[in-house]
Coordinates of C-alpha atoms in Angstrom, one line a residue:
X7 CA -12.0 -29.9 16.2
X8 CA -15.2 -27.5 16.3
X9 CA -14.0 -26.0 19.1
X10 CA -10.5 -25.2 17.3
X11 CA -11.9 -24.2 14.6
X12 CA -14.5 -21.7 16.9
X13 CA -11.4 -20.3 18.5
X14 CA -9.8 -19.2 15.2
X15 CA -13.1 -17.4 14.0
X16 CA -13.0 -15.5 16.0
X17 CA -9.4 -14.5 17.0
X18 CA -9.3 -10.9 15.7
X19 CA -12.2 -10.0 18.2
X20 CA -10.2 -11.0 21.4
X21 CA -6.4 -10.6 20.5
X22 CA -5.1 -8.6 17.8
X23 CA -1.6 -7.0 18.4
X24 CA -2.5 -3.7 16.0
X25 CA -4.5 -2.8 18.7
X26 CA -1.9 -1.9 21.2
X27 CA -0.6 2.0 20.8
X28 CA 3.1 0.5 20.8
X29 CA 2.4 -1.2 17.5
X30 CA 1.4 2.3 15.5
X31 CA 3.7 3.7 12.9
X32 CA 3.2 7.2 14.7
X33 CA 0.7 8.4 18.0
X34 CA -1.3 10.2 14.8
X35 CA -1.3 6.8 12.4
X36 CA -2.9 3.8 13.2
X37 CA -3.6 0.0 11.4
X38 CA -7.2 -1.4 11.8
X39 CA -7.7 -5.1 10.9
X40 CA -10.7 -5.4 8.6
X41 CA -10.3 -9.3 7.7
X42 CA -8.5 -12.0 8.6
X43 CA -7.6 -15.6 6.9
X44 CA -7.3 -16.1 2.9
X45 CA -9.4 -18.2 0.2
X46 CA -6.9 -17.1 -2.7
X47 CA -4.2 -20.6 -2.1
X48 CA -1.7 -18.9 -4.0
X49 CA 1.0 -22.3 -3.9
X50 CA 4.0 -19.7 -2.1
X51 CA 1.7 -18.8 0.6
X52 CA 1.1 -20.8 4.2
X53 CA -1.5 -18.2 4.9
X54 CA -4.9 -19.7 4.2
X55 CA -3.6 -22.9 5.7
X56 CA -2.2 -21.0 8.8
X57 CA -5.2 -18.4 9.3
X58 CA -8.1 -20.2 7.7
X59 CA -10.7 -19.0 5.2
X60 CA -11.5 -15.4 4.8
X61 CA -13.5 -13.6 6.9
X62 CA -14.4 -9.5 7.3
X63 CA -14.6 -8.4 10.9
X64 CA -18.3 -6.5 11.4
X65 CA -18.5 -3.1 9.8
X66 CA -20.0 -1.3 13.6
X67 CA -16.7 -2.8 15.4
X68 CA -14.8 -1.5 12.5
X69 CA -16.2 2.1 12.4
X70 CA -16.6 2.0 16.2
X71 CA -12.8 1.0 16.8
X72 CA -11.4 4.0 14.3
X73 CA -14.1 6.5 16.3
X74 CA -12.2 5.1 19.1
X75 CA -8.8 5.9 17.3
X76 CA -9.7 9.3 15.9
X77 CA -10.8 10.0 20.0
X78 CA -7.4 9.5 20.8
X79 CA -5.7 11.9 18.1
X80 CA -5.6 9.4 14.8
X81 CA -5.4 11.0 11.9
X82 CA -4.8 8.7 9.4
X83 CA -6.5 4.7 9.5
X84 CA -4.4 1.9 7.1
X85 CA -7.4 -0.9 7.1
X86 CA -5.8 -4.2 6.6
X87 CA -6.1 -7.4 5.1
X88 CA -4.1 -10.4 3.0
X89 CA -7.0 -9.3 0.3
X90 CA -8.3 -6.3 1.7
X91 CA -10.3 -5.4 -1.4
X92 CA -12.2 -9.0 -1.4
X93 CA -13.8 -7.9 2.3
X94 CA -17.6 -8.5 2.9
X95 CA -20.2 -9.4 5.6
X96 CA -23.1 -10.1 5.0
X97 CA -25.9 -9.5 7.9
X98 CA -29.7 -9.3 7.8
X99 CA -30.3 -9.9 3.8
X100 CA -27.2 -6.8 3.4
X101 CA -23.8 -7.5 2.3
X102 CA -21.4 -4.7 3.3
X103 CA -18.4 -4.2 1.2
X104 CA -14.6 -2.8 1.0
X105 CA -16.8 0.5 -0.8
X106 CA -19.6 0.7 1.1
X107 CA -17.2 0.7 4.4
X108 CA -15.0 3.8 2.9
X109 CA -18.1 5.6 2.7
X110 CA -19.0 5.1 6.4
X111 CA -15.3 5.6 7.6
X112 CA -15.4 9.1 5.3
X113 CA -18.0 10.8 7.5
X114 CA -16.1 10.4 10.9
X115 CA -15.1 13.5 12.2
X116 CA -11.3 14.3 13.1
X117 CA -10.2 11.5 10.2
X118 CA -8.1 12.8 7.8
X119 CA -7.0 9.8 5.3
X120 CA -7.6 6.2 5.0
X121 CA -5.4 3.9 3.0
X122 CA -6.2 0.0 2.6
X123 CA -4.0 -2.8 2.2
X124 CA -2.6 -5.3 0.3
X125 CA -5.6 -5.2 -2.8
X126 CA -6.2 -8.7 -5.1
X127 CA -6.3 -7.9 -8.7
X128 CA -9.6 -9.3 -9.9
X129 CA -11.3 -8.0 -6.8
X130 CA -10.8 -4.4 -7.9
X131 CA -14.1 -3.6 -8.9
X132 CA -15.5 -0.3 -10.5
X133 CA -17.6 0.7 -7.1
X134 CA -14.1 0.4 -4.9
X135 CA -12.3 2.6 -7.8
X136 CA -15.0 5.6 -7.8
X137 CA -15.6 5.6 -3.9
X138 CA -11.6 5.9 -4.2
X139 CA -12.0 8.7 -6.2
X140 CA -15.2 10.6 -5.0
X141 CA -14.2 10.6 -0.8
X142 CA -11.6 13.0 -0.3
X143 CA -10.3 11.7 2.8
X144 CA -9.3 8.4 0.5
X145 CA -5.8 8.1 -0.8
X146 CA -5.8 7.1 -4.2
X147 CA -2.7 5.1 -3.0
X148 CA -3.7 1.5 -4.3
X149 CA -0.8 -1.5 -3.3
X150 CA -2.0 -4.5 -6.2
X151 CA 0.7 -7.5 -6.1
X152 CA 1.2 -8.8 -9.5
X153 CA 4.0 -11.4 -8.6
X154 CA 4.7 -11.9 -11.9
X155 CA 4.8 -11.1 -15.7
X156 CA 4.0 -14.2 -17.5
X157 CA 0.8 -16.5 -17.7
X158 CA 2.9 -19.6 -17.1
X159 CA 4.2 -18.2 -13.8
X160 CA 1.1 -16.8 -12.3
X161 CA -0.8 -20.7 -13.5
X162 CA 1.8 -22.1 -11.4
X163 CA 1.5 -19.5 -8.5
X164 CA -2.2 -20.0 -8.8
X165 CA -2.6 -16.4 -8.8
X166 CA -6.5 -16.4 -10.0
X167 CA -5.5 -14.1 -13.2
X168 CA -3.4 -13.7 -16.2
X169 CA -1.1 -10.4 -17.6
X170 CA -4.3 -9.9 -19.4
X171 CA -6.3 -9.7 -16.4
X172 CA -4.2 -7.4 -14.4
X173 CA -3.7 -5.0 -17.7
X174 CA -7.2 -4.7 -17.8
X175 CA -7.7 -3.9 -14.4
X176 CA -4.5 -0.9 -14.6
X177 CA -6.7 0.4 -17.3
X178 CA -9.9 0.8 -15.2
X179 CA -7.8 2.4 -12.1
X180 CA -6.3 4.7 -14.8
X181 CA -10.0 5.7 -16.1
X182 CA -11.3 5.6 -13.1
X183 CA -8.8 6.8 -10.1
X184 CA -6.6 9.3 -12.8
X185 CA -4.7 11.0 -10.0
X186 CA -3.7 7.6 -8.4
X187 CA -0.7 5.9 -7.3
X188 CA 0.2 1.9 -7.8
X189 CA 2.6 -0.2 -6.0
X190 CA 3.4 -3.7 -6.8
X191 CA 4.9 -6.9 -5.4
X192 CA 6.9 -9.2 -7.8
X193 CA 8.3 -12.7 -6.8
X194 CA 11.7 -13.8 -9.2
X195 CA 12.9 -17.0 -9.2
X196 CA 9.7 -19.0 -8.9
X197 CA 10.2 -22.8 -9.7
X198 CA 10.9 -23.2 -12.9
X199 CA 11.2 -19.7 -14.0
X200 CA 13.0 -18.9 -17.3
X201 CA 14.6 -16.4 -18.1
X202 CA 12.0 -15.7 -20.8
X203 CA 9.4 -15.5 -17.9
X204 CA 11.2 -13.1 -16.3
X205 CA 12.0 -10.2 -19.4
X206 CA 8.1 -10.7 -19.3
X207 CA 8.2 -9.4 -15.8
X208 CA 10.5 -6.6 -16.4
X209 CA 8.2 -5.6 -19.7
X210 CA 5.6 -5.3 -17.5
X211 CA 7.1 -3.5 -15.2
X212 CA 8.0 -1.2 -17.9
X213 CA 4.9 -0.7 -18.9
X214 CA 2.3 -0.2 -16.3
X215 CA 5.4 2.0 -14.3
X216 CA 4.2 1.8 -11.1
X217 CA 5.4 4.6 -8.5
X218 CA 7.3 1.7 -6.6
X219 CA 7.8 -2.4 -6.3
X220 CA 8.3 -4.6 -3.6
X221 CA 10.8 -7.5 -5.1
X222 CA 11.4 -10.6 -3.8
X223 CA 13.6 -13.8 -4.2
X224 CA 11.8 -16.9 -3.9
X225 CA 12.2 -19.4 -1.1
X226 CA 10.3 -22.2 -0.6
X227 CA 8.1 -22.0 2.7
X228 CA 7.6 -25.4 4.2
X229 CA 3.1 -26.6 4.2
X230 CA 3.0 -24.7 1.2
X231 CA 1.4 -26.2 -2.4
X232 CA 4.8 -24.8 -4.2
X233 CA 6.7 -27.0 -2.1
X234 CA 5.0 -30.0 -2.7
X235 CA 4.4 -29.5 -5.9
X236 CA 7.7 -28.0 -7.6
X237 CA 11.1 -28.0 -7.3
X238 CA 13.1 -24.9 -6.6
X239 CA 14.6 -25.3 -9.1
X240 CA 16.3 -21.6 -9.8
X241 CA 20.0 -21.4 -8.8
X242 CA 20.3 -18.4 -6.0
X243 CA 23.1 -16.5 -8.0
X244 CA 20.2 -16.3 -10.5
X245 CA 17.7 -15.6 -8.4
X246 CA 19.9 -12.6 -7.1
X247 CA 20.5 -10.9 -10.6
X248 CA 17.2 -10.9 -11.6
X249 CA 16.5 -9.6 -8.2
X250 CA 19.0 -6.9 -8.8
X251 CA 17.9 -6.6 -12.3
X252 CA 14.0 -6.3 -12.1
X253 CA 14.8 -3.4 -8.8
X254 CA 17.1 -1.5 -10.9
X255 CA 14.3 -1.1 -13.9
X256 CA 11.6 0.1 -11.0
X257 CA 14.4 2.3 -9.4
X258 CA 14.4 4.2 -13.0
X259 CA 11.0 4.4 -13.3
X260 CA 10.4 5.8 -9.9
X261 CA 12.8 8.7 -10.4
X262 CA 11.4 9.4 -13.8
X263 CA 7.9 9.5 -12.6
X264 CA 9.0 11.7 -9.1
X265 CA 10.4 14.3 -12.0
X266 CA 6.2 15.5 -12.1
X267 CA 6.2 16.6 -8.8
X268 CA 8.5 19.2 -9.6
X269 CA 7.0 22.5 -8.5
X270 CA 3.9 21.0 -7.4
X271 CA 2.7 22.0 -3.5
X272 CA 1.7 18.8 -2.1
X273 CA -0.3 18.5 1.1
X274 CA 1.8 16.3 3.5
X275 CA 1.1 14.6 7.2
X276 CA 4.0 15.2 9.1
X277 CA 5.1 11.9 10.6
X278 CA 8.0 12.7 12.3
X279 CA 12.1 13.7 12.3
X280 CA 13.5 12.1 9.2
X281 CA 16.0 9.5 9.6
X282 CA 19.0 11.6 8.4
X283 CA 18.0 14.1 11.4
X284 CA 17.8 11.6 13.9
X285 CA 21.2 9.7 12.2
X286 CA 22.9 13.4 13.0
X287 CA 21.6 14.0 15.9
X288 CA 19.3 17.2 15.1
X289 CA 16.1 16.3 17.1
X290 CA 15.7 19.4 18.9
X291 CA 16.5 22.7 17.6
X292 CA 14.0 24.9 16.3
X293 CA 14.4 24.1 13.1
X294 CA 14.7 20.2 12.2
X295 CA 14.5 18.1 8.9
X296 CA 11.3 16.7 8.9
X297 CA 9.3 13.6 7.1
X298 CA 5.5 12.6 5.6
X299 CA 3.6 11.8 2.9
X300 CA 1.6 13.1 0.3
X301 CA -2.0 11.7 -0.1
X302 CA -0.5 9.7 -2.6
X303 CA 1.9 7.9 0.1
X304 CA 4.9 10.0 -1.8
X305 CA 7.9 10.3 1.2
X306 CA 8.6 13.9 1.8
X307 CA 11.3 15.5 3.7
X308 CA 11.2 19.1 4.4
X309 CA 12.8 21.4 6.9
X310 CA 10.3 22.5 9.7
X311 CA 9.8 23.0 13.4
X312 CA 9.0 19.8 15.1
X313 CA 5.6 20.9 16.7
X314 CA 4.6 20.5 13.0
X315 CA 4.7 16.3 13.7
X316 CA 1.1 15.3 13.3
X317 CA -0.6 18.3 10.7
X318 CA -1.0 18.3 7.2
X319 CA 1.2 20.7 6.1
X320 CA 1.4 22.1 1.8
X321 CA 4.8 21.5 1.1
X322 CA 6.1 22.8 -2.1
X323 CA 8.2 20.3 -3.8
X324 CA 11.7 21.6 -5.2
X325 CA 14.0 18.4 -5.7
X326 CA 12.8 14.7 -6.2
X327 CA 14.8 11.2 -6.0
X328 CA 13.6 8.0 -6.7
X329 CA 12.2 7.2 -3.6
X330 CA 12.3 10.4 -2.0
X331 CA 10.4 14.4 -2.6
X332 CA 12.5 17.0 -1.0
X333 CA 10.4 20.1 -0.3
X334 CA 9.7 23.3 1.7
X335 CA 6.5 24.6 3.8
X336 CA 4.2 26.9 2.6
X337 CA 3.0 29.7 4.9
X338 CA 0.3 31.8 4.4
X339 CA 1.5 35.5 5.4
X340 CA -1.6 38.0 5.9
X341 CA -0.7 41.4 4.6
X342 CA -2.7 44.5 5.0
X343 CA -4.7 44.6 2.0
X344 CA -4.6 40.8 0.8
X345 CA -3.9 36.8 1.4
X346 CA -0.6 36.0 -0.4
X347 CA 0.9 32.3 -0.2
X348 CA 4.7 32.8 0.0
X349 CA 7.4 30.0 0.4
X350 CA 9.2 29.5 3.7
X351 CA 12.7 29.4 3.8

């Protein structure tokens, strides 16, 4: 009904769980909801039918809600969306977009970095990449789900895009955003995948070498197009090698591509004790193992003193894993005649 449908519209303005504190990753990090529903239909995904079309949320409550966050001692804002790059609203003859927002968000005071989530390919146009690149306070940290490495796949996913597509699109963020990170999402074992399909996936994994992937198995989610249109038709052991398979190649990759941090001083938000600290049981002594992340949304653990949680910190980077930077703070010591930057032990 109209009514229904009304209610739905506007759903993010009343209740949206994000908003409570309890939901944040950290008292300094907070999510802010930008858009809700989906026009993409991708035939593994309930969400359009489940949240509706897409629709951005007004840029003033935007910027007003992360003044409101930065009042209460955010540093860091993660705007969301199923297609966060595709957000616009148009009001009064303007259309404000993903871009034009970053801009605004960039001149609030007390905000350090802004991140946006989950990005569609062929939305990622050239005025997103250089805003991206020209704000500072932007982390060229950009999470683009290519699901899969052949054409015959994505046709049946209904992704939007071929290989082609997304290749093109790497190359632009490469020109454009040079100091940027990628992430990706793959699905294996999507009805009727070969095995064909999938060495296509891994080759493209291989080549565009992002700095990490999110890999999942399929399984067939009841309301969606995939279910009523194919079978599942790829036996689970299968599924679960390629699975093992596709993580294995990105496991590589990340640990090759950590090797460049070697050396470097990275500037890291504290977010907190790091797990291994916490796992042990050293959560209050002066000194602590601490975590964060580099602008580039790079894990960093460090030693430190825990009323560091919260700052950005340089951390010099000394040992690197696949997923993880190990480091230790910089301090700047003032001696009688100069400023020298020495390495704290």
């Amino acid at each position: 009904s109209d009514g229904a449908r009304a209610d739905i519209v506007r759903s993010h303005e009343s209740f949206d769980p994000l908003r409570d504190p309890q939901m944040r990753p950290t008292p300094f990090q907070a999510y802010v909801r930008i858009q809700i529903g989906c026009d993409k239909f991708c035939t593994y995904c309930i969400v359009p039918m489940v949240r509706g079309p897409e629709q951005g949320r007004p840029p003033e409550q935007i910027i007003a809600e992360a003044r409101t966050l930065v009042d209460q001692g955010t540093k860091e804002i993660t705007l969301l969306g199923q297609t966060v790059n595709s957000y616009k609203y148009g009001s009064g003859g303007e259309t404000t977009r993903l871009a034009d927002l970053l801009y605004r968000l960039h001149d609030i005071d007390g905000l350090e970095r802004i991140k946006f989530v989950t990005n569609y390919p062929k939305d990622m146009t050239d005025e997103l990449l250089s805003a991206v690149h020209e704000l500072a306070k932007c982390s060229p940290y950009l999470h683009v789900p290519a699901q899969s490495g052949s054409n015959r796949v994505l046709e049946r996913m209904k992704r939007g895009y071929t290989v082609e597509d997304y290749r093109e699109m790497m190359q632009r963020i490469r020109q454009l955003v040079p100091e940027s990170a990628v992430t990706s999402d793959f699905i294996v074992g999507f009805c009727g995948e070969t095995e064909e399909d999938f060495q296509q996936t891994v080759e493209l994994v291989q080549e565009f070498r992002f700095k990490n992937s999110f890999i999942f198995k399929y399984s067939e989610r009841p309301g969606t197009k995939g279910a009523d249109l194919y079978e599942d038709d790829v036996p689970e052991d299968v599924k679960r090698r390629r699975n093992n398979e596709l993580l294995a190649v990105q496991n590589k990759i990340s640990e090759e591509e950590n090797l460049r941090f070697l050396g470097r001083t990275e500037e890291v938000l504290v977010e907190g004790l790091s797990k291994n600290a916490v796992k042990r049981g050293d959560i209050d002594g002066p000194i602590v193992q601490l975590t964060g992340r580099t602008h580039c949304d790079h894990i960093v653990v460090f030693d430190g003193n825990p009323r560091q949680i919260g700052q950005l910190l340089p951390v010099a980077i000394y040992d690197t894993r696949a997923f993880t930077l190990f480091g230790t703070v910089v301090t700047e010591h003032v001696g009688p005649e100069l400023f020298s930057l020495q390495t704290s032990v």
